């Protein structure tokens, strides 16, 4: 079962390894990206020592934020850019889920992997629809944004959420 | 995940680029998929074959899970983790390596959806118990017998002559003697009627006085001594329950507990059930005088007291001498951890124990038992 752990670490290091390649000629941003990777590794090291959930989510967030930094010179409306970005994001998400479930439940079910890959595919499809069938800016854009914010607020404040940090 | 999404939106404003928003879309899809998946939930049922086991036995636990999600279920013995889609049957083999009572009081159930966003937590009230009895050694015959017996017929040879199996003497016939006991060879030799005399076999009261007070902070030493003492008590109780003598028990451990002498298997099961609770987590400050008081107050004066104690407390030898003075017959079985701990404190403890042991040897029968060897091998050669 250690294969899951090896795979999860492989995904993270692959993700962190590809990030500097994306900004190779732009040295200023390269420094920023390397700083982000460094911060990720420091938080990762701390997490391996302290084993606190907050640090786990911290280093993953740092790795996630480094991705848009590394891709800032690419055209954000290009489907190729989005595709590369989503592939890298999938690597990071797979790392997160594999490591978390392996540590907590000593296994990861294929359902989780399928959902992660499906989410990336659906995200890509959403962007594709947005690019080729835009709902328009202005009024409709504002309504869509408000709806999104309300949905997010509902998700955050819903009463039946029973998540506990100190759970086993 | 929602936090990641919010941070990405914020980052998009900081970078003045739509890319972080685009990159956050899979995250929001994960949240949506988790919502569509539904609420994680699992109901657990547990079963096992028997209620009573002996140390070292294997038990098969059967768990039946209904529900969906990643689960982490914990009861008094097992911890189950994994993923359940609808139904799952789990078989778990457990070796019961410690004697004692296992009471199932609560079961913690923690379930998550496959994306780790929704949680179901339940501390369920649990029922059931497992009794793990101490392992015993088979003892065919204990050669140590009480010096004082009761008037009721039993298995112990007494000093009185009467009905029994062991031949002791020949004497002249007196009216009232049974014809069956006439020794015809001796009669022919002496030209007078002679009869055989037999050793009368009587019953006796035996009290197992078990000293399991915790003096060690280290769990390892305590466990080893406790296991040895309890196994010895259980072995002797099993043997005595086969004889026609009454067996009682006094335990000095967390507190003082006793069972008044009774006969047969009832005594054995009563003692075994009481032995399940002797394990203590706290150090004991109980003086041995309590044990002495219980024995002298509640048990008959001619009882045979089998004291099982590591002789680690300072007041034990005086108490034993006092019991002897009151008329009790005492056998001391002292389990030892030979060669354990070469530090100064351990050496002092061992030296003190030896002094106590030598003092007791002057008055009572003493067995210095190295617990690496079986108790029966030592008792076989004792008289």
Short mmCIF file of C-alpha atoms in Angstrom, two decimals:
data_model
loop_
_atom_site.label_atom_id
_atom_site.label_comp_id
_atom_site.label_asym_id
_atom_site.label_seq_id
_atom_site.Cartn_x
_atom_site.Cartn_y
_atom_site.Cartn_z
CA UNK A 1 0.00 0.00 0.00
CA UNK A 2 3.02 2.26 0.17
CA UNK A 3 2.65 2.66 -3.58
CA UNK A 4 -0.07 5.23 -2.90
CA UNK A 5 2.28 7.29 -0.78
CA UNK A 6 5.09 7.07 -3.35
CA UNK A 7 2.65 8.06 -6.09
CA UNK A 8 1.38 11.04 -4.09
CA UNK A 9 4.91 12.32 -3.47
CA UNK A 10 5.78 11.72 -7.12
CA UNK A 11 2.80 13.86 -8.16
CA UNK A 12 3.86 16.72 -5.87
CA UNK A 13 7.50 16.70 -6.91
CA UNK A 14 6.51 16.45 -10.56
CA UNK A 15 4.21 19.43 -10.08
CA UNK A 16 6.91 21.47 -8.29
CA UNK A 17 9.48 20.40 -10.88
CA UNK A 18 7.40 21.58 -13.84
CA UNK A 19 6.59 25.01 -12.36
CA UNK A 20 10.06 26.63 -12.89
CA UNK A 21 10.16 25.27 -16.45
CA UNK A 22 7.05 27.30 -17.27
CA UNK A 23 8.82 30.62 -16.46
CA UNK A 24 12.31 29.65 -17.60
CA UNK A 25 13.40 32.76 -19.57
CA UNK A 26 11.80 35.29 -17.14
CA UNK A 27 14.33 35.41 -14.36
CA UNK A 28 12.47 37.86 -12.09
CA UNK A 29 9.36 35.70 -12.00
CA UNK A 30 11.54 32.61 -11.77
CA UNK A 31 12.87 33.96 -8.48
CA UNK A 32 9.28 34.47 -7.30
CA UNK A 33 8.27 30.96 -8.37
CA UNK A 34 11.35 29.44 -6.74
CA UNK A 35 10.45 31.41 -3.60
CA UNK A 36 6.94 29.90 -3.73
CA UNK A 37 8.37 26.39 -4.17
CA UNK A 38 10.82 27.06 -1.30
CA UNK A 39 7.98 28.21 0.97
CA UNK A 40 6.00 25.10 -0.01
CA UNK A 41 8.91 22.84 0.87
CA UNK A 42 9.50 24.63 4.19
CA UNK A 43 5.84 24.23 5.16
CA UNK A 44 5.99 20.61 3.99
CA UNK A 45 9.01 20.00 6.19
CA UNK A 46 7.23 21.60 9.14
CA UNK A 47 4.18 19.45 8.49
CA UNK A 48 6.28 16.31 8.46
CA UNK A 49 7.67 17.29 11.85
CA UNK A 50 4.54 18.66 13.54
CA UNK A 51 1.89 16.67 11.63
CA UNK A 52 -0.69 19.40 11.97
CA UNK A 53 -3.58 19.55 9.48
CA UNK A 54 -3.23 23.31 9.14
CA UNK A 55 0.32 22.95 7.83
CA UNK A 56 -0.82 20.27 5.40
CA UNK A 57 -3.39 22.60 3.88
CA UNK A 58 -0.85 25.46 4.16
CA UNK A 59 1.83 23.91 1.98
CA UNK A 60 -0.74 22.78 -0.55
CA UNK A 61 -2.17 26.31 -0.72
CA UNK A 62 1.32 27.71 -1.23
CA UNK A 63 1.92 25.22 -4.05
CA UNK A 64 -1.45 26.14 -5.55
CA UNK A 65 -0.72 29.88 -5.47
CA UNK A 66 2.61 29.34 -7.19
CA UNK A 67 0.80 27.91 -10.23
CA UNK A 68 -0.85 31.16 -11.48
CA UNK A 69 2.43 32.96 -10.69
CA UNK A 70 4.32 30.57 -12.93
CA UNK A 71 1.78 30.86 -15.74
CA UNK A 72 1.40 34.64 -15.71
CA UNK A 73 3.15 35.15 -19.06
CA UNK A 74 0.80 32.81 -20.90
CA UNK A 75 -2.45 33.92 -22.52
CA UNK A 76 -5.12 33.18 -19.88
CA UNK A 77 -7.84 32.85 -22.53
CA UNK A 78 -5.98 30.16 -24.44
CA UNK A 79 -7.38 26.64 -24.01
CA UNK A 80 -3.81 25.24 -24.15
CA UNK A 81 -2.79 27.37 -21.17
CA UNK A 82 -5.89 26.29 -19.27
CA UNK A 83 -5.21 22.66 -20.24
CA UNK A 84 -1.64 22.74 -18.94
CA UNK A 85 -2.81 24.57 -15.80
CA UNK A 86 -5.52 21.98 -15.14
CA UNK A 87 -3.15 19.09 -15.64
CA UNK A 88 -0.79 20.57 -13.08
CA UNK A 89 -3.69 21.31 -10.75
CA UNK A 90 -4.86 17.70 -11.08
CA UNK A 91 -1.40 16.52 -10.03
CA UNK A 92 -1.56 18.70 -6.92
CA UNK A 93 -5.10 17.65 -6.05
CA UNK A 94 -4.23 13.98 -6.52
CA UNK A 95 -1.25 14.44 -4.23
CA UNK A 96 -3.45 16.09 -1.61
CA UNK A 97 -6.18 13.47 -1.65
CA UNK A 98 -3.88 10.48 -1.90
CA UNK A 99 -1.73 11.58 1.01
CA UNK A 100 -4.62 12.66 3.18
CA UNK A 101 -6.69 9.51 2.73
CA UNK A 102 -3.68 7.22 2.92
CA UNK A 103 -2.66 8.76 6.25
CA UNK A 104 -6.18 8.75 7.60
CA UNK A 105 -7.75 5.58 6.20
CA UNK A 106 -4.69 3.68 4.95
CA UNK A 107 -6.15 3.55 1.45
CA UNK A 108 -7.63 5.65 -1.30
CA UNK A 109 -10.64 4.44 -3.19
CA UNK A 110 -10.82 4.82 -6.95
CA UNK A 111 -14.00 6.93 -6.51
CA UNK A 112 -11.89 9.76 -5.09
CA UNK A 113 -9.41 9.64 -7.97
CA UNK A 114 -12.27 9.57 -10.47
CA UNK A 115 -13.95 12.56 -8.83
CA UNK A 116 -10.72 14.58 -8.88
CA UNK A 117 -10.10 13.86 -12.56
CA UNK A 118 -13.78 14.47 -13.33
CA UNK A 119 -13.67 17.85 -11.55
CA UNK A 120 -10.71 18.92 -13.71
CA UNK A 121 -12.49 17.73 -16.86
CA UNK A 122 -15.68 19.55 -15.88
CA UNK A 123 -13.66 22.67 -15.09
CA UNK A 124 -12.06 22.52 -18.51
CA UNK A 125 -15.48 22.05 -20.10
CA UNK A 126 -16.83 25.06 -18.17
CA UNK A 127 -14.00 27.27 -19.41
CA UNK A 128 -14.48 25.97 -22.93
CA UNK A 129 -18.19 26.86 -22.78
CA UNK A 130 -17.34 30.26 -21.34
CA UNK A 131 -14.84 30.95 -24.13
CA UNK A 132 -16.96 29.82 -27.04
CA UNK A 133 -20.46 30.56 -25.71
CA UNK A 134 -19.90 33.62 -23.46
CA UNK A 135 -22.89 34.69 -21.41
CA UNK A 136 -21.64 38.24 -21.81
CA UNK A 137 -20.15 40.81 -19.49
CA UNK A 138 -22.05 43.54 -17.63
CA UNK A 139 -25.48 42.64 -16.22
CA UNK A 140 -25.37 38.87 -16.82
CA UNK A 141 -21.80 38.67 -15.60
CA UNK A 142 -22.71 40.52 -12.39
CA UNK A 143 -25.77 38.29 -11.84
CA UNK A 144 -23.63 35.17 -12.36
CA UNK A 145 -21.01 36.50 -9.90
CA UNK A 146 -23.68 37.30 -7.27
CA UNK A 147 -25.19 33.85 -7.67
CA UNK A 148 -21.77 32.30 -7.23
CA UNK A 149 -21.06 34.36 -4.09
CA UNK A 150 -24.45 33.42 -2.61
CA UNK A 151 -23.81 29.75 -3.33
CA UNK A 152 -20.40 29.97 -1.69
CA UNK A 153 -21.91 31.67 1.36
CA UNK A 154 -24.50 28.91 1.57
CA UNK A 155 -21.74 26.29 1.44
CA UNK A 156 -19.74 27.98 4.15
CA UNK A 157 -22.61 28.77 6.52
CA UNK A 158 -24.85 25.70 6.04
CA UNK A 159 -25.87 24.36 9.46
CA UNK A 160 -25.45 20.62 8.87
CA UNK A 161 -21.69 20.85 8.41
CA UNK A 162 -20.15 18.74 11.16
CA UNK A 163 -16.52 18.94 10.24
CA UNK A 164 -14.18 18.74 13.21
CA UNK A 165 -10.52 19.46 13.14
CA UNK A 166 -9.53 17.07 15.92
CA UNK A 167 -11.28 14.08 14.45
CA UNK A 168 -9.13 10.95 14.07
CA UNK B 1 -11.47 23.54 -0.60
CA UNK B 2 -13.86 26.48 -0.33
CA UNK B 3 -11.04 28.42 1.30
CA UNK B 4 -8.74 27.56 -1.63
CA UNK B 5 -11.40 28.83 -3.99
CA UNK B 6 -11.79 32.12 -2.10
CA UNK B 7 -8.02 32.64 -1.97
CA UNK B 8 -7.74 32.01 -5.71
CA UNK B 9 -10.44 34.60 -6.43
CA UNK B 10 -8.61 37.09 -4.24
CA UNK B 11 -5.32 36.23 -5.94
CA UNK B 12 -6.96 36.91 -9.28
CA UNK B 13 -7.66 40.50 -8.21
CA UNK B 14 -4.11 40.88 -6.90
CA UNK B 15 -2.62 39.62 -10.19
CA UNK B 16 -5.21 41.43 -12.32
CA UNK B 17 -5.54 38.25 -14.34
CA UNK B 18 -8.47 35.86 -14.89
CA UNK B 19 -6.14 32.84 -14.78
CA UNK B 20 -6.53 32.13 -11.03
CA UNK B 21 -10.31 32.24 -11.46
CA UNK B 22 -10.10 29.73 -14.30
CA UNK B 23 -7.76 27.56 -12.22
CA UNK B 24 -10.19 27.63 -9.31
CA UNK B 25 -13.02 26.12 -11.36
CA UNK B 26 -12.04 22.45 -10.73
CA UNK B 27 -12.05 23.27 -7.03
CA UNK B 28 -15.60 24.55 -7.20
CA UNK B 29 -16.52 21.47 -9.22
CA UNK B 30 -15.09 19.31 -6.43
CA UNK B 31 -17.34 21.11 -3.94
CA UNK B 32 -20.33 20.63 -6.27
CA UNK B 33 -19.57 16.94 -6.78
CA UNK B 34 -19.30 16.48 -3.03
CA UNK B 35 -22.75 18.10 -2.63
CA UNK B 36 -24.20 15.85 -5.33
CA UNK B 37 -22.69 12.75 -3.71
CA UNK B 38 -24.85 13.19 -0.62
CA UNK B 39 -24.31 12.78 3.10
CA UNK B 40 -21.76 10.26 4.34
CA UNK B 41 -23.24 7.78 6.78
CA UNK B 42 -22.40 4.36 8.14
CA UNK B 43 -24.21 2.01 10.56
CA UNK B 44 -22.08 -0.64 12.23
CA UNK B 45 -23.02 -3.98 13.76
CA UNK B 46 -20.54 -6.22 15.56
CA UNK B 47 -20.63 -9.87 16.57
CA UNK B 48 -18.21 -12.38 18.09
CA UNK B 49 -18.44 -16.07 18.85
CA UNK B 50 -18.04 -16.54 22.60
CA UNK B 51 -18.07 -14.41 25.69
CA UNK B 52 -15.40 -16.32 27.61
CA UNK B 53 -11.84 -16.88 26.49
CA UNK B 54 -8.50 -17.80 27.95
CA UNK B 55 -5.44 -15.61 27.53
CA UNK B 56 -3.79 -16.27 24.19
CA UNK B 57 -7.02 -17.39 22.47
CA UNK B 58 -7.98 -15.96 19.10
CA UNK B 59 -11.33 -14.26 18.64
CA UNK B 60 -13.05 -13.59 15.36
CA UNK B 61 -14.96 -10.34 15.23
CA UNK B 62 -17.53 -9.84 12.49
CA UNK B 63 -18.41 -6.29 11.54
CA UNK B 64 -21.25 -5.46 9.24
CA UNK B 65 -21.18 -1.95 7.77
CA UNK B 66 -24.02 -0.28 5.93
CA UNK B 67 -23.70 3.14 4.38
CA UNK B 68 -21.23 5.02 2.25
CA UNK B 69 -18.00 6.91 2.66
CA UNK B 70 -14.52 6.58 4.12
CA UNK B 71 -14.91 5.23 7.63
CA UNK B 72 -12.87 5.15 10.81
CA UNK B 73 -14.61 2.98 13.39
CA UNK B 74 -13.12 2.38 16.80
CA UNK B 75 -14.36 0.22 19.65
CA UNK B 76 -12.61 -1.16 22.73
CA UNK B 77 -10.66 -3.78 20.78
CA UNK B 78 -10.55 -2.95 17.07
CA UNK B 79 -10.04 0.01 14.80
CA UNK B 80 -11.45 -0.28 11.30
CA UNK B 81 -10.58 2.03 8.44
CA UNK B 82 -11.46 1.90 4.79
CA UNK B 83 -14.10 2.78 2.26
CA UNK B 84 -17.64 1.47 2.01
CA UNK B 85 -19.94 1.94 -0.98
CA UNK B 86 -23.12 0.29 0.28
CA UNK B 87 -22.44 -2.75 2.40
CA UNK B 88 -19.32 -4.30 3.76
CA UNK B 89 -18.57 -7.35 5.87
CA UNK B 90 -15.31 -7.33 7.78
CA UNK B 91 -13.78 -10.23 9.66
CA UNK B 92 -11.07 -9.42 12.16
CA UNK B 93 -8.91 -11.91 14.07
CA UNK B 94 -7.61 -10.73 17.40
CA UNK B 95 -5.33 -12.54 19.81
CA UNK B 96 -6.31 -11.81 23.39
CA UNK B 97 -2.93 -11.40 25.03
CA UNK B 98 -4.04 -9.92 28.36
CA UNK B 99 -6.41 -11.41 30.87
CA UNK B 100 -9.18 -9.15 32.13
CA UNK B 101 -12.64 -7.94 31.38
CA UNK B 102 -13.22 -6.09 28.10
CA UNK B 103 -16.40 -4.07 28.28
CA UNK B 104 -17.67 -2.51 25.08
CA UNK B 105 -18.99 0.84 26.21
CA UNK B 106 -18.84 3.11 23.18
CA UNK B 107 -18.06 3.00 19.51
CA UNK B 108 -16.63 6.00 17.69
CA UNK B 109 -17.77 6.27 14.10
CA UNK B 110 -16.24 8.86 11.81
CA UNK B 111 -17.24 8.93 8.15
CA UNK B 112 -16.20 11.24 5.31
CA UNK B 113 -17.38 11.57 1.75
CA UNK B 114 -14.88 10.57 -1.00
CA UNK B 115 -13.77 14.19 -1.36
CA UNK B 116 -13.28 14.74 2.36
CA UNK B 117 -15.67 17.67 2.58
CA UNK B 118 -18.58 16.33 4.59
CA UNK B 119 -18.25 14.46 7.81
CA UNK B 120 -20.46 12.18 9.87
CA UNK B 121 -19.43 11.72 13.49
CA UNK B 122 -21.18 9.52 16.01
CA UNK B 123 -20.23 8.26 19.46
CA UNK B 124 -22.52 5.29 19.68
CA UNK B 125 -23.37 3.57 22.95
CA UNK B 126 -22.01 0.07 22.75
CA UNK B 127 -22.89 -3.12 24.61
CA UNK B 128 -21.23 -6.45 25.25
CA UNK B 129 -18.30 -7.86 27.12
CA UNK B 130 -15.46 -10.33 26.71
CA UNK B 131 -14.06 -12.20 29.66
CA UNK B 132 -10.44 -13.17 29.17
CA UNK B 133 -9.42 -15.58 31.91
CA UNK B 134 -5.79 -16.06 32.94
CA UNK B 135 -3.93 -19.02 31.52
CA UNK B 136 -3.50 -21.88 33.96
CA UNK B 137 -0.99 -24.68 34.34
CA UNK B 138 -2.27 -28.19 34.77
CA UNK B 139 -1.46 -29.48 38.23
CA UNK B 140 -2.06 -33.18 38.82
CA UNK B 141 -1.34 -33.30 42.51
CA UNK B 142 -0.18 -30.64 44.93
CA UNK B 143 2.07 -32.24 47.46
CA UNK B 144 1.77 -29.37 49.86
CA UNK B 145 -1.19 -30.03 52.09
CA UNK B 146 -2.63 -28.11 55.03
CA UNK B 147 -1.34 -29.15 58.42
CA UNK B 148 -4.71 -28.60 60.01
CA UNK B 149 -7.92 -30.10 58.67
CA UNK B 150 -11.63 -29.84 59.36
CA UNK B 151 -13.82 -32.67 60.64
CA UNK B 152 -15.59 -33.24 57.30
CA UNK B 153 -14.28 -36.01 55.04
CA UNK B 154 -12.11 -34.75 52.22
CA UNK B 155 -8.86 -35.27 50.30
CA UNK B 156 -6.20 -34.21 52.79
CA UNK B 157 -4.63 -36.86 55.03
CA UNK B 158 -5.15 -35.80 58.63
CA UNK B 159 -3.41 -36.80 61.85
CA UNK B 160 -6.54 -38.59 63.03
CA UNK B 161 -7.09 -42.24 62.31
CA UNK B 162 -10.35 -43.34 60.77
CA UNK B 163 -11.92 -44.07 57.41
CA UNK B 164 -9.48 -43.51 54.59
CA UNK B 165 -7.28 -45.20 51.99
CA UNK B 166 -3.76 -44.69 53.35
CA UNK B 167 -2.65 -47.55 55.62
CA UNK B 168 -0.95 -46.36 58.82
CA UNK B 169 -0.95 -48.98 61.56
CA UNK B 170 -2.17 -52.35 62.94
CA UNK B 171 -3.83 -52.70 66.33
CA UNK B 172 -5.82 -55.27 68.31
CA UNK B 173 -9.46 -55.76 67.47
CA UNK B 174 -11.97 -54.08 69.76
CA UNK B 175 -15.74 -54.70 69.61
CA UNK B 176 -17.31 -52.39 67.06
CA UNK B 177 -14.45 -52.59 64.50
CA UNK B 178 -15.48 -53.52 61.02
CA UNK B 179 -14.81 -57.09 59.89
CA UNK B 180 -13.49 -55.70 56.60
CA UNK B 181 -10.51 -54.18 58.36
CA UNK B 182 -9.27 -57.38 60.00
CA UNK B 183 -5.72 -58.11 58.94
CA UNK B 184 -5.76 -61.93 58.63
CA UNK B 185 -2.03 -62.38 58.19
CA UNK B 186 -1.25 -60.42 61.36
CA UNK B 187 -4.04 -62.32 63.17
CA UNK B 188 -2.48 -65.68 62.21
CA UNK B 189 0.94 -64.48 63.29
CA UNK B 190 -0.08 -63.13 66.70
CA UNK B 191 -2.99 -65.51 67.38
CA UNK B 192 -5.15 -62.50 68.24
CA UNK B 193 -7.59 -60.60 66.07
CA UNK B 194 -5.77 -57.63 64.53
CA UNK B 195 -7.23 -54.82 62.43
CA UNK B 196 -5.69 -52.33 60.01
CA UNK B 197 -5.81 -48.63 60.81
CA UNK B 198 -6.07 -45.97 58.13
CA UNK B 199 -5.21 -42.34 57.90
CA UNK B 200 -8.38 -40.33 57.96
CA UNK B 201 -8.80 -38.01 54.98
CA UNK B 202 -10.41 -34.74 55.84
CA UNK B 203 -11.21 -31.53 54.15
CA UNK B 204 -9.55 -28.17 54.80
CA UNK B 205 -10.16 -24.52 54.19
CA UNK B 206 -7.70 -22.89 51.84
CA UNK B 207 -7.41 -19.16 51.36
CA UNK B 208 -5.49 -17.78 48.42
CA UNK B 209 -4.12 -14.46 49.57
CA UNK B 210 -3.11 -12.61 46.43
CA UNK B 211 -0.94 -9.53 46.78
CA UNK B 212 -1.05 -7.61 43.49
CA UNK B 213 -0.43 -4.10 44.75
CA UNK B 214 1.32 -1.99 42.16
CA UNK B 215 4.72 -0.76 43.33
CA UNK B 216 6.32 -0.38 39.93
CA UNK B 217 5.82 2.60 37.71
CA UNK B 218 7.08 0.66 34.73
CA UNK B 219 4.23 -1.15 33.01
CA UNK B 220 6.47 -4.00 31.80
CA UNK B 221 7.61 -5.25 35.21
CA UNK B 222 4.18 -4.75 36.73
CA UNK B 223 2.49 -6.69 33.95
CA UNK B 224 4.92 -9.59 34.18
CA UNK B 225 4.59 -9.86 37.96
CA UNK B 226 0.82 -9.46 37.79
CA UNK B 227 0.49 -12.10 35.09
CA UNK B 228 2.62 -14.55 37.05
CA UNK B 229 0.77 -13.94 40.32
CA UNK B 230 -2.68 -14.16 38.78
CA UNK B 231 -1.82 -17.27 36.78
CA UNK B 232 -0.49 -18.89 39.95
CA UNK B 233 -3.68 -18.01 41.84
CA UNK B 234 -5.83 -19.33 38.99
CA UNK B 235 -3.80 -22.56 38.76
CA UNK B 236 -4.08 -23.22 42.48
CA UNK B 237 -7.79 -22.32 42.53
CA UNK B 238 -8.46 -24.72 39.66
CA UNK B 239 -6.57 -27.51 41.40
CA UNK B 240 -8.27 -26.91 44.75
CA UNK B 241 -11.72 -26.80 43.15
CA UNK B 242 -11.13 -30.40 42.04
CA UNK B 243 -10.44 -31.49 45.60
CA UNK B 244 -13.12 -31.63 48.24
CA UNK B 245 -11.76 -28.63 50.13
CA UNK B 246 -13.19 -25.16 50.45
CA UNK B 247 -11.35 -22.37 48.65
CA UNK B 248 -11.49 -18.67 49.43
CA UNK B 249 -9.71 -15.68 48.01
CA UNK B 250 -8.41 -12.40 49.36
CA UNK B 251 -7.02 -9.85 46.91
CA UNK B 252 -4.97 -6.85 47.95
CA UNK B 253 -4.57 -4.67 44.90
CA UNK B 254 -6.43 -1.49 44.06
CA UNK B 255 -8.44 -2.22 47.19
CA UNK B 256 -9.19 -5.25 49.30
CA UNK B 257 -11.60 -7.85 47.96
CA UNK B 258 -12.46 -11.32 49.19
CA UNK B 259 -14.52 -14.41 48.53
CA UNK B 260 -15.60 -16.58 51.46
CA UNK B 261 -14.50 -20.24 51.10
CA UNK B 262 -16.81 -22.37 48.97
CA UNK B 263 -16.64 -25.80 47.36
CA UNK B 264 -16.02 -27.03 43.84
CA UNK B 265 -16.42 -25.35 40.50
CA UNK B 266 -18.50 -22.57 41.95
CA UNK B 267 -15.46 -21.44 43.92
CA UNK B 268 -13.30 -21.66 40.82
CA UNK B 269 -15.62 -19.51 38.70
CA UNK B 270 -16.11 -17.00 41.50
CA UNK B 271 -12.35 -16.66 41.89
CA UNK B 272 -11.75 -16.47 38.14
CA UNK B 273 -14.34 -13.75 37.74
CA UNK B 274 -12.80 -11.74 40.55
CA UNK B 275 -9.30 -12.13 39.06
CA UNK B 276 -10.42 -10.31 35.92
CA UNK B 277 -10.45 -6.98 37.74
CA UNK B 278 -7.09 -6.99 39.51
CA UNK B 279 -5.13 -4.92 36.99
CA UNK B 280 -4.40 -1.43 38.31
CA UNK B 281 -3.13 1.71 36.65
CA UNK B 282 -2.26 3.52 39.85
CA UNK B 283 0.52 2.87 42.32
CA UNK B 284 -0.77 1.34 45.54
CA UNK B 285 -0.39 2.78 49.01
CA UNK B 286 -2.40 0.04 50.68
CA UNK B 287 -0.68 -1.64 53.68
CA UNK B 288 -0.67 -5.43 53.88
CA UNK B 289 -2.42 -5.18 57.27
CA UNK B 290 -5.76 -4.94 55.47
CA UNK B 291 -5.21 -8.39 53.99
CA UNK B 292 -4.16 -9.76 57.36
CA UNK B 293 -7.27 -8.26 58.95
CA UNK B 294 -9.62 -9.78 56.38
CA UNK B 295 -8.04 -13.23 56.74
CA UNK B 296 -8.12 -13.19 60.54
CA UNK B 297 -11.60 -11.64 60.73
CA UNK B 298 -13.52 -13.65 58.12
CA UNK B 299 -11.74 -16.96 57.62
CA UNK B 300 -11.61 -19.92 60.03
CA UNK B 301 -8.60 -20.13 62.29
CA UNK B 302 -7.25 -23.42 60.95
CA UNK B 303 -7.28 -22.29 57.33
CA UNK B 304 -4.40 -22.99 55.02
CA UNK B 305 -3.31 -19.62 53.65
CA UNK B 306 -1.46 -19.61 50.32
CA UNK B 307 0.11 -16.19 50.07
CA UNK B 308 1.13 -15.19 46.53
CA UNK B 309 3.19 -12.05 46.79
CA UNK B 310 6.41 -10.59 45.36
CA UNK B 311 7.22 -9.54 48.96
CA UNK B 312 7.95 -5.96 48.02
CA UNK B 313 6.19 -4.17 50.86
CA UNK B 314 7.91 -3.58 54.18
CA UNK B 315 5.08 -4.78 56.44
CA UNK B 316 4.42 -8.16 54.88
CA UNK B 317 6.72 -10.36 56.99
CA UNK B 318 5.34 -9.05 60.30
CA UNK B 319 1.79 -9.66 59.07
CA UNK B 320 2.64 -13.23 58.03
CA UNK B 321 4.27 -13.97 61.39
CA UNK B 322 1.19 -12.61 63.14
CA UNK B 323 -1.11 -14.84 61.07
CA UNK B 324 1.07 -17.84 61.92
CA UNK B 325 0.86 -16.93 65.58
CA UNK B 326 -2.93 -16.90 65.35
CA UNK B 327 -2.94 -20.47 64.11
CA UNK B 328 -3.06 -20.20 60.34
CA UNK B 329 -0.94 -22.51 58.27
CA UNK B 330 0.89 -20.47 55.64
CA UNK B 331 2.58 -21.23 52.35
CA UNK B 332 4.30 -18.28 50.69
CA UNK B 333 4.73 -18.32 46.91
CA UNK B 334 6.85 -15.38 45.92
CA UNK B 335 7.19 -14.66 42.19
CA UNK B 336 10.50 -13.01 41.32
CA UNK B 337 11.86 -11.15 38.37
CA UNK B 338 15.39 -12.48 38.41
CA UNK B 339 18.06 -10.36 36.70
CA UNK B 340 15.74 -7.40 36.06
CA UNK B 341 17.12 -3.89 36.52
CA UNK B 342 20.75 -3.40 37.49
CA UNK B 343 20.24 0.11 38.83
CA UNK B 344 20.72 0.89 42.53
CA UNK B 345 17.00 1.08 43.33
CA UNK B 346 16.34 -2.36 41.85
CA UNK B 347 19.30 -3.84 43.71
CA UNK B 348 18.05 -2.40 47.03
CA UNK B 349 14.56 -3.73 46.31
CA UNK B 350 15.94 -7.20 45.61
CA UNK B 351 18.11 -7.15 48.75
CA UNK B 352 15.15 -6.13 50.91
CA UNK B 353 13.05 -8.89 49.39
CA UNK B 354 15.75 -11.47 50.14
CA UNK B 355 15.84 -10.35 53.79
CA UNK B 356 12.05 -10.77 54.03
CA UNK B 357 12.21 -14.11 52.31
CA UNK B 358 14.85 -15.44 54.72
CA UNK B 359 12.91 -14.24 57.72
CA UNK B 360 9.73 -15.92 56.47
CA UNK B 361 11.61 -19.17 55.80
CA UNK B 362 12.14 -19.46 59.57
CA UNK B 363 8.40 -19.69 60.22
CA UNK B 364 6.56 -20.80 57.09
CA UNK B 365 6.93 -22.84 53.94
CA UNK B 366 8.29 -20.54 51.26
CA UNK B 367 8.55 -20.97 47.49
CA UNK B 368 10.92 -18.52 45.80
CA UNK B 369 9.52 -18.75 42.30
CA UNK B 370 11.52 -17.52 39.33
CA UNK B 371 8.69 -16.69 36.95
CA UNK B 372 10.65 -17.81 33.90
CA UNK B 373 9.83 -21.37 34.96
CA UNK B 374 6.39 -22.91 35.42
CA UNK B 375 5.01 -22.89 38.93
CA UNK B 376 4.06 -26.57 38.82
CA UNK B 377 7.67 -27.64 38.27
CA UNK B 378 8.58 -26.03 41.60
CA UNK B 379 5.49 -27.17 43.51
CA UNK B 380 6.07 -30.75 42.36
CA UNK B 381 9.21 -31.03 44.44
CA UNK B 382 7.85 -29.14 47.47
CA UNK B 383 6.53 -30.91 50.53
#
